[in-house]
Structures are given as C-alpha cells and as structure tokens.
mmCIF file of C-alpha atoms in Angstrom:
data_model
loop_
_atom_site.group_PDB
_atom_site.id
_atom_site.type_symbol
_atom_site.label_atom_id
_atom_site.label_comp_id
_atom_site.label_asym_id
_atom_site.label_seq_id
_atom_site.Cartn_x
_atom_site.Cartn_y
_atom_site.Cartn_z
ATOM 1 C CA UNK A 16 6.280 -57.741 -81.265
ATOM 2 C CA UNK A 17 7.845 -54.417 -80.682
ATOM 3 C CA UNK A 18 4.409 -52.697 -79.897
ATOM 4 C CA UNK A 19 3.355 -55.681 -77.843
ATOM 5 C CA UNK A 20 6.763 -55.314 -75.735
ATOM 6 C CA UNK A 21 6.136 -51.509 -75.361
ATOM 7 C CA UNK A 22 2.657 -52.170 -74.183
ATOM 8 C CA UNK A 23 3.929 -54.781 -71.659
ATOM 9 C CA UNK A 24 6.579 -53.019 -70.146
ATOM 10 C CA UNK A 25 4.254 -49.614 -69.661
ATOM 11 C CA UNK A 26 1.823 -51.912 -67.727
ATOM 12 C CA UNK A 27 5.094 -53.204 -65.877
ATOM 13 C CA UNK A 28 5.983 -49.505 -64.699
ATOM 14 C CA UNK A 29 2.243 -49.088 -63.429
ATOM 15 C CA UNK A 30 2.127 -52.341 -61.412
ATOM 16 C CA UNK A 31 1.540 -52.042 -57.834
ATOM 17 C CA UNK A 32 4.545 -53.872 -56.954
ATOM 18 C CA UNK A 33 6.965 -51.249 -58.597
ATOM 19 C CA UNK A 34 5.036 -48.199 -57.509
ATOM 20 C CA UNK A 35 2.807 -45.847 -59.302
ATOM 21 C CA UNK A 36 3.964 -44.158 -62.625
ATOM 22 C CA UNK A 37 5.817 -40.808 -62.511
ATOM 23 C CA UNK A 38 2.872 -39.395 -64.550
ATOM 24 C CA UNK A 39 0.696 -39.995 -61.545
ATOM 25 C CA UNK A 40 2.893 -38.002 -59.211
ATOM 26 C CA UNK A 41 3.120 -34.989 -61.473
ATOM 27 C CA UNK A 42 -0.721 -34.853 -61.691
ATOM 28 C CA UNK A 43 -1.084 -34.897 -57.964
ATOM 29 C CA UNK A 44 1.566 -32.132 -57.513
ATOM 30 C CA UNK A 45 -0.121 -30.121 -59.930
ATOM 31 C CA UNK A 46 -3.322 -30.371 -57.986
ATOM 32 C CA UNK A 47 -1.419 -29.492 -55.021
ATOM 33 C CA UNK A 48 -0.118 -26.342 -56.328
ATOM 34 C CA UNK A 49 -3.566 -25.401 -57.591
ATOM 35 C CA UNK A 50 -4.838 -25.485 -53.972
ATOM 36 C CA UNK A 51 -1.685 -23.707 -52.358
ATOM 37 C CA UNK A 52 -2.191 -20.909 -54.912
ATOM 38 C CA UNK A 53 -5.600 -20.065 -53.611
ATOM 39 C CA UNK A 54 -7.818 -22.517 -55.661
ATOM 40 C CA UNK A 55 -9.292 -25.745 -56.233
ATOM 41 C CA UNK A 56 -9.309 -27.396 -59.325
ATOM 42 C CA UNK A 57 -12.644 -28.354 -60.640
ATOM 43 C CA UNK A 58 -13.818 -31.396 -62.558
ATOM 44 C CA UNK A 59 -13.538 -29.671 -65.709
ATOM 45 C CA UNK A 60 -10.232 -28.051 -64.960
ATOM 46 C CA UNK A 61 -11.471 -24.638 -64.011
ATOM 47 C CA UNK A 62 -10.222 -23.024 -60.636
ATOM 48 C CA UNK A 63 -12.945 -22.387 -57.785
ATOM 49 C CA UNK A 64 -12.271 -19.887 -55.067
ATOM 50 C CA UNK A 65 -11.180 -21.093 -51.608
ATOM 51 C CA UNK A 66 -13.472 -21.534 -48.978
ATOM 52 C CA UNK A 67 -13.142 -19.711 -45.940
ATOM 53 C CA UNK A 68 -12.435 -21.820 -42.843
ATOM 54 C CA UNK A 69 -10.999 -19.353 -40.519
ATOM 55 C CA UNK A 70 -8.378 -17.955 -42.867
ATOM 56 C CA UNK A 71 -7.470 -14.501 -43.633
ATOM 57 C CA UNK A 72 -9.625 -12.298 -46.182
ATOM 58 C CA UNK A 73 -8.889 -13.313 -49.770
ATOM 59 C CA UNK A 74 -6.673 -16.239 -48.676
ATOM 60 C CA UNK A 75 -4.372 -13.998 -46.546
ATOM 61 C CA UNK A 76 -2.450 -15.160 -43.547
ATOM 62 C CA UNK A 77 -4.384 -16.531 -40.612
ATOM 63 C CA UNK A 78 -4.409 -14.051 -37.505
ATOM 64 C CA UNK A 79 -4.352 -15.911 -34.626
ATOM 65 C CA UNK A 80 -5.845 -14.340 -31.141
ATOM 66 C CA UNK A 81 -3.267 -13.803 -28.541
ATOM 67 C CA UNK A 82 -4.576 -15.582 -25.341
ATOM 68 C CA UNK A 83 -4.056 -13.792 -22.098
ATOM 69 C CA UNK A 84 -1.326 -14.501 -19.693
ATOM 70 C CA UNK A 85 -3.475 -14.888 -16.791
ATOM 71 C CA UNK A 86 -6.846 -13.421 -16.074
ATOM 72 C CA UNK A 87 -6.506 -10.791 -13.249
ATOM 73 C CA UNK A 88 -8.819 -12.534 -10.981
ATOM 74 C CA UNK A 89 -6.635 -15.672 -11.128
ATOM 75 C CA UNK A 90 -3.366 -13.807 -10.317
ATOM 76 C CA UNK A 91 -4.964 -12.042 -7.444
ATOM 77 C CA UNK A 92 -6.397 -15.349 -6.260
ATOM 78 C CA UNK A 93 -2.883 -16.713 -6.593
ATOM 79 C CA UNK A 94 -0.958 -13.889 -4.461
ATOM 80 C CA UNK A 95 -3.473 -14.198 -1.737
ATOM 81 C CA UNK A 96 -2.951 -18.010 -1.690
ATOM 82 C CA UNK A 97 0.875 -17.331 -1.507
ATOM 83 C CA UNK A 98 0.106 -14.999 1.493
ATOM 84 C CA UNK A 99 -2.137 -17.381 2.939
ATOM 85 C CA UNK A 100 0.454 -20.375 2.847
ATOM 86 C CA UNK A 101 3.300 -18.087 4.377
ATOM 87 C CA UNK A 102 2.034 -18.255 7.826
ATOM 88 C CA UNK A 103 -0.378 -20.072 10.106
ATOM 89 C CA UNK A 104 -2.524 -17.041 10.468
ATOM 90 C CA UNK A 105 -5.008 -18.567 12.838
ATOM 91 C CA UNK A 106 -2.299 -19.144 15.600
ATOM 92 C CA UNK A 107 -0.774 -15.653 15.787
ATOM 93 C CA UNK A 108 1.266 -15.294 18.887
ATOM 94 C CA UNK A 109 0.453 -18.950 19.855
ATOM 95 C CA UNK A 110 2.942 -20.967 17.937
ATOM 96 C CA UNK A 111 5.588 -22.728 20.208
ATOM 97 C CA UNK A 112 8.569 -23.069 17.773
ATOM 98 C CA UNK A 113 9.908 -20.442 14.968
ATOM 99 C CA UNK A 114 10.546 -21.711 11.342
ATOM 100 C CA UNK A 115 13.787 -22.292 11.485
ATOM 101 C CA UNK A 116 13.040 -24.987 14.359
ATOM 102 C CA UNK A 117 15.856 -23.706 16.322
ATOM 103 C CA UNK A 118 14.311 -21.965 19.193
ATOM 104 C CA UNK A 119 11.444 -22.296 21.464
ATOM 105 C CA UNK A 120 8.977 -19.549 21.885
ATOM 106 C CA UNK A 121 7.537 -18.580 25.240
ATOM 107 C CA UNK A 122 3.992 -17.776 25.101
ATOM 108 C CA UNK A 123 4.269 -14.123 25.973
ATOM 109 C CA UNK A 124 7.001 -13.706 23.249
ATOM 110 C CA UNK A 125 6.068 -10.948 20.784
ATOM 111 C CA UNK A 126 2.844 -9.608 22.728
ATOM 112 C CA UNK A 127 4.735 -7.016 24.523
ATOM 113 C CA UNK A 128 6.277 -5.911 21.256
ATOM 114 C CA UNK A 129 2.658 -5.564 19.707
ATOM 115 C CA UNK A 130 1.036 -3.758 22.714
ATOM 116 C CA UNK A 131 3.795 -1.183 22.940
ATOM 117 C CA UNK A 132 3.611 -0.605 19.140
ATOM 118 C CA UNK A 133 0.169 -0.296 18.851
ATOM 119 C CA UNK A 134 -0.040 2.316 21.782
ATOM 120 C CA UNK A 135 2.500 4.443 20.576
ATOM 121 C CA UNK A 136 1.339 4.284 17.137
ATOM 122 C CA UNK A 137 -2.080 5.417 17.992
ATOM 123 C CA UNK A 138 -0.608 8.207 20.422
ATOM 124 C CA UNK A 139 1.639 9.302 17.498
ATOM 125 C CA UNK A 140 -1.502 9.030 14.960
ATOM 126 C CA UNK A 141 -4.185 10.742 16.959
ATOM 127 C CA UNK A 142 -1.803 13.348 19.108
ATOM 128 C CA UNK A 143 1.193 13.783 16.884
ATOM 129 C CA UNK A 144 1.103 17.588 17.932
ATOM 130 C CA UNK A 145 1.957 16.652 21.401
ATOM 131 C CA UNK A 146 5.250 15.478 20.557
ATOM 132 C CA UNK A 147 6.092 18.612 18.272
ATOM 133 C CA UNK A 148 8.822 19.922 17.282
ATOM 134 C CA UNK A 149 9.441 17.650 14.264
ATOM 135 C CA UNK A 150 12.368 15.962 15.878
ATOM 136 C CA UNK A 151 10.483 14.727 18.813
ATOM 137 C CA UNK A 152 8.013 12.846 16.631
ATOM 138 C CA UNK A 153 10.573 11.485 14.517
ATOM 139 C CA UNK A 154 12.296 10.092 17.756
ATOM 140 C CA UNK A 155 9.251 8.309 18.823
ATOM 141 C CA UNK A 156 8.683 6.875 15.356
ATOM 142 C CA UNK A 157 11.810 5.327 15.134
ATOM 143 C CA UNK A 158 11.896 4.254 18.885
ATOM 144 C CA UNK A 159 8.516 2.833 19.446
ATOM 145 C CA UNK A 160 7.211 2.404 16.130
ATOM 146 C CA UNK A 161 9.632 0.663 13.594
ATOM 147 C CA UNK A 162 11.519 -1.533 16.138
ATOM 148 C CA UNK A 163 8.396 -2.673 17.811
ATOM 149 C CA UNK A 164 6.543 -3.397 14.792
ATOM 150 C CA UNK A 165 9.531 -5.322 13.185
ATOM 151 C CA UNK A 166 10.148 -7.521 16.231
ATOM 152 C CA UNK A 167 5.998 -8.186 16.146
ATOM 153 C CA UNK A 168 6.565 -9.387 12.584
ATOM 154 C CA UNK A 169 9.146 -11.866 13.890
ATOM 155 C CA UNK A 170 8.097 -13.179 17.105
ATOM 156 C CA UNK A 171 4.066 -13.017 16.669
ATOM 157 C CA UNK A 172 3.567 -14.296 13.200
ATOM 158 C CA UNK A 173 3.925 -17.988 12.990
ATOM 159 C CA UNK A 174 5.822 -18.175 9.670
ATOM 160 C CA UNK A 175 5.615 -21.485 7.600
ATOM 161 C CA UNK A 176 8.250 -20.348 4.804
ATOM 162 C CA UNK A 177 11.670 -20.244 6.063
ATOM 163 C CA UNK A 178 12.333 -17.204 3.380
ATOM 164 C CA UNK A 179 9.576 -15.318 5.042
ATOM 165 C CA UNK A 180 11.174 -15.956 8.747
ATOM 166 C CA UNK A 181 14.353 -14.952 7.478
ATOM 167 C CA UNK A 182 13.104 -11.743 6.037
ATOM 168 C CA UNK A 183 11.483 -10.976 9.383
ATOM 169 C CA UNK A 184 14.659 -11.846 11.260
ATOM 170 C CA UNK A 185 16.711 -9.439 9.010
ATOM 171 C CA UNK A 186 14.091 -6.855 9.618
ATOM 172 C CA UNK A 187 14.205 -7.326 13.229
ATOM 173 C CA UNK A 188 18.061 -6.958 13.124
ATOM 174 C CA UNK A 189 17.846 -3.929 10.863
ATOM 175 C CA UNK A 190 15.120 -2.346 13.303
ATOM 176 C CA UNK A 191 17.418 -2.351 16.256
ATOM 177 C CA UNK A 192 20.110 -0.518 14.312
ATOM 178 C CA UNK A 193 17.336 1.760 13.001
ATOM 179 C CA UNK A 194 16.507 2.877 16.351
ATOM 180 C CA UNK A 195 20.042 3.804 17.357
ATOM 181 C CA UNK A 196 20.496 5.789 13.882
ATOM 182 C CA UNK A 197 17.098 7.662 14.317
ATOM 183 C CA UNK A 198 17.441 8.331 17.900
ATOM 184 C CA UNK A 199 21.095 10.082 17.141
ATOM 185 C CA UNK A 200 19.276 11.610 14.028
ATOM 186 C CA UNK A 201 16.346 13.193 16.407
ATOM 187 C CA UNK A 202 18.756 14.639 19.083
ATOM 188 C CA UNK A 203 20.783 16.527 16.204
ATOM 189 C CA UNK A 204 18.113 17.538 14.060
ATOM 190 C CA UNK A 205 18.575 19.003 10.671
ATOM 191 C CA UNK A 206 21.903 19.571 11.530
ATOM 192 C CA UNK A 207 22.827 15.987 10.638
ATOM 193 C CA UNK A 208 22.172 16.860 6.922
ATOM 194 C CA UNK A 209 22.558 20.756 6.819
ATOM 195 C CA UNK A 210 25.601 20.973 8.704
ATOM 196 C CA UNK A 211 26.033 23.007 12.009
ATOM 197 C CA UNK A 212 25.930 26.735 12.370
ATOM 198 C CA UNK A 213 29.377 28.672 12.428
ATOM 199 C CA UNK A 214 29.010 29.780 16.050
ATOM 200 C CA UNK A 215 27.668 26.302 17.221
ATOM 201 C CA UNK A 216 29.648 24.916 20.056
ATOM 202 C CA UNK A 217 32.022 21.945 19.969
ATOM 203 C CA UNK A 218 29.417 19.715 21.355
ATOM 204 C CA UNK A 219 26.958 20.156 18.956
ATOM 205 C CA UNK A 220 29.551 19.527 16.289
ATOM 206 C CA UNK A 221 30.474 16.386 17.713
ATOM 207 C CA UNK A 222 27.072 15.098 18.048
ATOM 208 C CA UNK A 223 26.594 15.686 14.342
ATOM 209 C CA UNK A 224 29.390 13.903 13.401
ATOM 210 C CA UNK A 225 28.553 11.051 15.627
ATOM 211 C CA UNK A 226 25.092 10.995 14.382
ATOM 212 C CA UNK A 227 26.640 10.953 10.418
ATOM 213 C CA UNK A 228 28.621 8.103 11.569
ATOM 214 C CA UNK A 229 25.889 6.236 13.034
ATOM 215 C CA UNK A 230 23.987 6.512 9.400
ATOM 216 C CA UNK A 231 27.006 5.035 7.812
ATOM 217 C CA UNK A 232 26.882 2.111 10.085
ATOM 218 C CA UNK A 233 23.391 1.611 9.444
ATOM 219 C CA UNK A 234 23.675 1.528 5.704
ATOM 220 C CA UNK A 235 26.591 -0.951 6.514
ATOM 221 C CA UNK A 236 24.562 -3.196 8.350
ATOM 222 C CA UNK A 237 21.514 -2.828 5.687
ATOM 223 C CA UNK A 238 24.128 -4.396 3.260
ATOM 224 C CA UNK A 239 25.361 -7.124 5.552
ATOM 225 C CA UNK A 240 21.780 -8.352 5.971
ATOM 226 C CA UNK A 241 20.933 -8.340 2.327
ATOM 227 C CA UNK A 242 23.877 -10.407 1.827
ATOM 228 C CA UNK A 243 22.786 -12.712 4.683
ATOM 229 C CA UNK A 244 19.535 -13.177 2.855
ATOM 230 C CA UNK A 245 21.072 -13.961 -0.636
ATOM 231 C CA UNK A 246 23.329 -16.630 1.214
ATOM 232 C CA UNK A 247 20.571 -17.854 3.318
ATOM 233 C CA UNK A 248 20.670 -21.511 2.079
ATOM 234 C CA UNK A 249 24.382 -21.943 2.928
ATOM 235 C CA UNK A 250 24.432 -20.353 6.374
ATOM 236 C CA UNK A 251 21.442 -19.028 8.781
ATOM 237 C CA UNK A 252 20.610 -15.577 8.890
ATOM 238 C CA UNK A 253 20.934 -15.746 12.577
ATOM 239 C CA UNK A 254 24.722 -16.861 12.142
ATOM 240 C CA UNK A 255 25.942 -14.880 9.127
ATOM 241 C CA UNK A 256 28.772 -12.501 10.028
ATOM 242 C CA UNK A 257 27.545 -12.555 13.601
ATOM 243 C CA UNK A 258 30.435 -10.904 15.001
ATOM 244 C CA UNK A 259 30.467 -8.351 12.490
ATOM 245 C CA UNK A 260 26.715 -7.691 13.199
ATOM 246 C CA UNK A 261 27.285 -7.106 16.756
ATOM 247 C CA UNK A 262 30.282 -4.896 16.239
ATOM 248 C CA UNK A 263 28.091 -2.473 14.191
ATOM 249 C CA UNK A 264 25.247 -2.586 16.629
ATOM 250 C CA UNK A 265 27.342 -1.988 19.468
ATOM 251 C CA UNK A 266 28.956 0.878 17.606
ATOM 252 C CA UNK A 267 25.742 2.337 17.044
ATOM 253 C CA UNK A 268 25.238 2.257 20.823
ATOM 254 C CA UNK A 269 28.169 3.827 21.691
ATOM 255 C CA UNK A 270 27.763 6.796 18.900
ATOM 256 C CA UNK A 271 24.256 7.156 20.420
ATOM 257 C CA UNK A 272 25.913 7.480 24.050
ATOM 258 C CA UNK A 273 28.121 10.023 22.667
ATOM 259 C CA UNK A 274 25.448 11.925 21.179
ATOM 260 C CA UNK A 275 23.333 11.980 24.443
ATOM 261 C CA UNK A 276 26.305 12.674 26.464
ATOM 262 C CA UNK A 277 27.082 15.934 24.474
ATOM 263 C CA UNK A 278 23.445 17.215 24.180
ATOM 264 C CA UNK A 279 21.975 16.275 27.437
ATOM 265 C CA UNK A 280 22.956 18.789 29.933
ATOM 266 C CA UNK A 281 21.147 17.207 32.732
ATOM 267 C CA UNK A 282 24.085 14.979 34.194
ATOM 268 C CA UNK A 283 22.032 12.928 36.669
ATOM 269 C CA UNK A 284 19.746 12.058 33.575
ATOM 270 C CA UNK A 285 22.473 11.526 31.117
ATOM 271 C CA UNK A 286 24.228 9.217 33.802
ATOM 272 C CA UNK A 287 20.883 6.997 34.044
ATOM 273 C CA UNK A 288 20.903 6.919 30.128
ATOM 274 C CA UNK A 289 24.399 5.606 30.074
ATOM 275 C CA UNK A 290 24.153 3.053 33.040
ATOM 276 C CA UNK A 291 20.836 1.799 31.613
ATOM 277 C CA UNK A 292 21.329 1.880 27.954
ATOM 278 C CA UNK A 293 25.128 1.183 27.770
ATOM 279 C CA UNK A 294 25.670 -1.003 30.858
ATOM 280 C CA UNK A 295 22.928 -3.084 31.987
ATOM 281 C CA UNK A 296 20.911 -3.564 28.624
ATOM 282 C CA UNK A 297 23.978 -5.098 26.663
ATOM 283 C CA UNK A 298 25.317 -6.883 29.679
ATOM 284 C CA UNK A 299 22.068 -8.861 30.397
ATOM 285 C CA UNK A 300 21.518 -9.640 26.482
ATOM 286 C CA UNK A 301 25.120 -11.428 26.538
ATOM 287 C CA UNK A 302 24.549 -13.112 29.645
ATOM 288 C CA UNK A 303 20.902 -14.153 29.582
ATOM 289 C CA UNK A 304 19.439 -13.311 26.098
ATOM 290 C CA UNK A 305 21.478 -14.318 23.257
ATOM 291 C CA UNK A 306 21.073 -17.687 21.754
ATOM 292 C CA UNK A 307 24.489 -19.086 23.394
ATOM 293 C CA UNK A 308 23.728 -17.391 26.821
ATOM 294 C CA UNK A 309 23.375 -19.568 29.685
ATOM 295 C CA UNK A 310 22.525 -17.429 32.599
ATOM 296 C CA UNK A 311 18.982 -16.739 33.875
ATOM 297 C CA UNK A 312 19.276 -13.507 35.745
ATOM 298 C CA UNK A 313 17.719 -12.604 39.010
ATOM 299 C CA UNK A 314 14.673 -11.168 37.234
ATOM 300 C CA UNK A 315 11.303 -13.088 37.360
ATOM 301 C CA UNK A 316 10.913 -15.974 35.000
ATOM 302 C CA UNK A 317 8.103 -18.342 34.062
ATOM 303 C CA UNK A 318 8.888 -21.536 31.984
ATOM 304 C CA UNK A 319 7.213 -21.605 28.799
ATOM 305 C CA UNK A 320 5.428 -18.134 29.190
ATOM 306 C CA UNK A 321 8.114 -15.349 30.317
ATOM 307 C CA UNK A 322 11.618 -15.580 29.478
ATOM 308 C CA UNK A 323 14.804 -13.342 29.982
ATOM 309 C CA UNK A 324 14.204 -11.939 26.535
ATOM 310 C CA UNK A 325 10.935 -10.161 27.999
ATOM 311 C CA UNK A 326 12.704 -8.812 30.802
ATOM 312 C CA UNK A 327 15.426 -7.482 28.596
ATOM 313 C CA UNK A 328 12.594 -5.580 26.729
ATOM 314 C CA UNK A 329 10.992 -4.225 29.938
ATOM 315 C CA UNK A 330 14.275 -2.923 30.599
ATOM 316 C CA UNK A 331 14.528 -1.256 27.093
ATOM 317 C CA UNK A 332 11.118 0.146 27.438
ATOM 318 C CA UNK A 333 12.205 1.995 30.395
ATOM 319 C CA UNK A 334 15.205 3.102 28.645
ATOM 320 C CA UNK A 335 13.200 4.547 25.588
ATOM 321 C CA UNK A 336 10.715 6.583 27.857
ATOM 322 C CA UNK A 337 13.662 8.095 29.519
ATOM 323 C CA UNK A 338 15.319 8.709 26.199
ATOM 324 C CA UNK A 339 12.017 10.459 24.578
ATOM 325 C CA UNK A 340 11.938 12.503 28.075
ATOM 326 C CA UNK A 341 15.517 13.788 27.694
ATOM 327 C CA UNK A 342 15.372 14.458 23.749
ATOM 328 C CA UNK A 343 11.756 16.324 24.348
ATOM 329 C CA UNK A 344 13.742 18.584 26.794
ATOM 330 C CA UNK A 345 16.341 19.550 24.803
ATOM 331 C CA UNK A 346 14.057 20.339 21.747
ATOM 332 C CA UNK A 347 10.931 21.637 23.785
ATOM 333 C CA UNK A 348 11.948 22.597 26.931
ATOM 334 C CA UNK A 349 9.439 20.426 28.434
ATOM 335 C CA UNK A 350 9.113 16.501 28.555
ATOM 336 C CA UNK A 351 7.090 14.950 26.070
ATOM 337 C CA UNK A 352 4.979 13.064 28.794
ATOM 338 C CA UNK A 353 4.267 16.094 30.702
ATOM 339 C CA UNK A 354 3.217 17.902 27.292
ATOM 340 C CA UNK A 355 0.642 14.945 26.609
ATOM 341 C CA UNK A 356 -0.766 14.583 29.985
ATOM 342 C CA UNK A 357 -1.622 18.318 29.657
ATOM 343 C CA UNK A 358 -3.360 17.950 26.321
ATOM 344 C CA UNK A 359 -5.210 15.101 27.648
ATOM 345 C CA UNK A 360 -6.651 16.896 30.664
ATOM 346 C CA UNK A 361 -7.145 19.852 28.645
ATOM 347 C CA UNK A 362 -9.395 17.802 26.629
ATOM 348 C CA UNK A 363 -11.146 16.178 29.218
ATOM 349 C CA UNK A 364 -12.002 19.621 30.649
ATOM 350 C CA UNK A 365 -13.181 20.732 27.710
ATOM 351 C CA UNK A 366 -15.248 17.739 26.820
ATOM 352 C CA UNK A 367 -16.789 18.299 30.426
#
C-alpha cells in the first residue's frame, strides 16, 4: 500500500493539471545554460561548438555596424530644397505682397536698388584703381554696394517664409546704419582706429571722435535687431523698439553730418550735402515713405508701379553721388567721377 501511494502521488505531481515536475525545469535550465556558455548539448551529452550566425569570432559579442546619419547627397538635396522653398524664385521682382502681408509692393520696388547695386559693384570690381586711395574705395562699397544689395534682397525676392523675410528686413535696417557708419570711417580714414597725429587740427580730431561714436551706434543697432529677430513671434521686426531704432539711425545721420562739416572745405558742397541729406531726405521719409506716413508729396507717382519710396531712393542716390564726389576730393584732390571718366577715355583711346 505504501509503495502504491507513493507511485500515485508521483504521477499526480507530473499530471497536466498541476504542471510539470520540478525536475523538468531543472533539466531545461541546464540545456539553456549549456547553450549560453557557447555550446549546444548533443544527444549523448557532449558539447558541440556554437554555430556562427553573425556573432563575433569564437562566440564573442556581436559588433553592429553603425548606420550613417545621412548620405551626403540626401543632405545636399534637403538643403537645396529648403532654399527652394524659402522664396518663389520664378517671380523675383513680380510679387505684389511681402511675406508679412502688411504692405503692398509696387512693381518697380527693388529694381532701382538692384540696378544701382549691380552697376557700382561691376565698376568697383573692374576698375577699383579708379577709386584709389583706399578710403574712397571703402566709401563706395559701404555706400553703393552693401546697403543696396540688402534692400534688393528685401524688396525683390518674394520670400515665402516669414523668418527669411524678417531676416532680410533686419539686414536692410542694418545696411542703412552701416552706410552712415562706413561713410564716417571713409571720411576719417585710418585715424578712426589708430588715432590722429599730435599736430592734427581740431576738426580732424572732432571728426575722428564722431566716427567712433557712429561705430558704437552701429553696434548698438546690430544688437537691437538681433533681439528683434529673437522676439519676432511676439512682435513684428518692423515694430520692435521702432522709436529706439529711429533714434539710432537719426544719430548716425547727425554724426555723419558733423564729420562732413568738419572735413569738407567747400562750403557750397557741404551746404548741398546737409540740406539734401539732413533736411530733405528725412523729412520726405517721415511724411511720405514711412509705414504710418499719410502724405504723397509733389514728386511724380504711378499707382501700383512707382511710389514715394522710389522717389525717396532717387534723392538718396543723388546724395550718395555728391558724397562720393566730396570724399574723393578730400582724399585725392580730384573727384572720383572725373578720374573714372579719364580712365575710361584713356582706355578708349588706347583701344582705338
């Protein structure tokens, strides 16, 4: 009876209702341990070598190949696609609205800037020696190249993304201030950084200090526009600290006028520079060109094609030509336009 009861209890422990015997778990654990140690148990208990299925040599750790982050061609294609999507490049100079959808764009807006920038860039690149010495070349670059190309990028390119438009707008504002700053440095020359000579007159010293002040104001405007770009989601770049921006640019203009008055010895030329650059240009801007301006002025207009903004830039172009004439006489004793005409005439005679 005792042996029969023991056999019955053993069969009950191994019945499906109560689960397998603990001895079954132990045998399975031994087989798994044998495989994990690098071998497979054979039928007779011997250990077989592991099969190589992509693992390391001798059963070592598997070395995974690092996948490349992105193929160079794919990254280049994505960059080109972002540039393509930034603007409607097929409609350059033909769009009627800006990306901020706040102002209408006349047909000729930006073409005047592009034409002026292209002409003077070509003249400086092909005949830079006609604008010698160095301060005159510098003056031409900061007056006719940098500000006009910045305005072209804003007015001629139909930006689709608001970020690109805001960046172009900030560069346009900075280009205006950089023009005043660069013109002041062009008048003074290297004395802006190295200091004036001991025997220099008070006018040269005064002009050097005004040029240094203009450089500081330009740096302040660059910082202000950087803050405007960082906060463009809260307030438009056009309206961010607008009064402070106008104050900085106005101070740039006044300091440039002080430099011109101190170094331009022809009083008639200096009077023309001050009346046009310090009176008419800012007055016409505030009355007819600014966003909140209500006047139209007496200069010719063509609705949808030519606006007060274009008339304002025509006056600025005349002012810039007078300024280049004055600064070249100051440094070289002769107008840059006369020098250029002489070089072109000499080239024509030599070619003939």
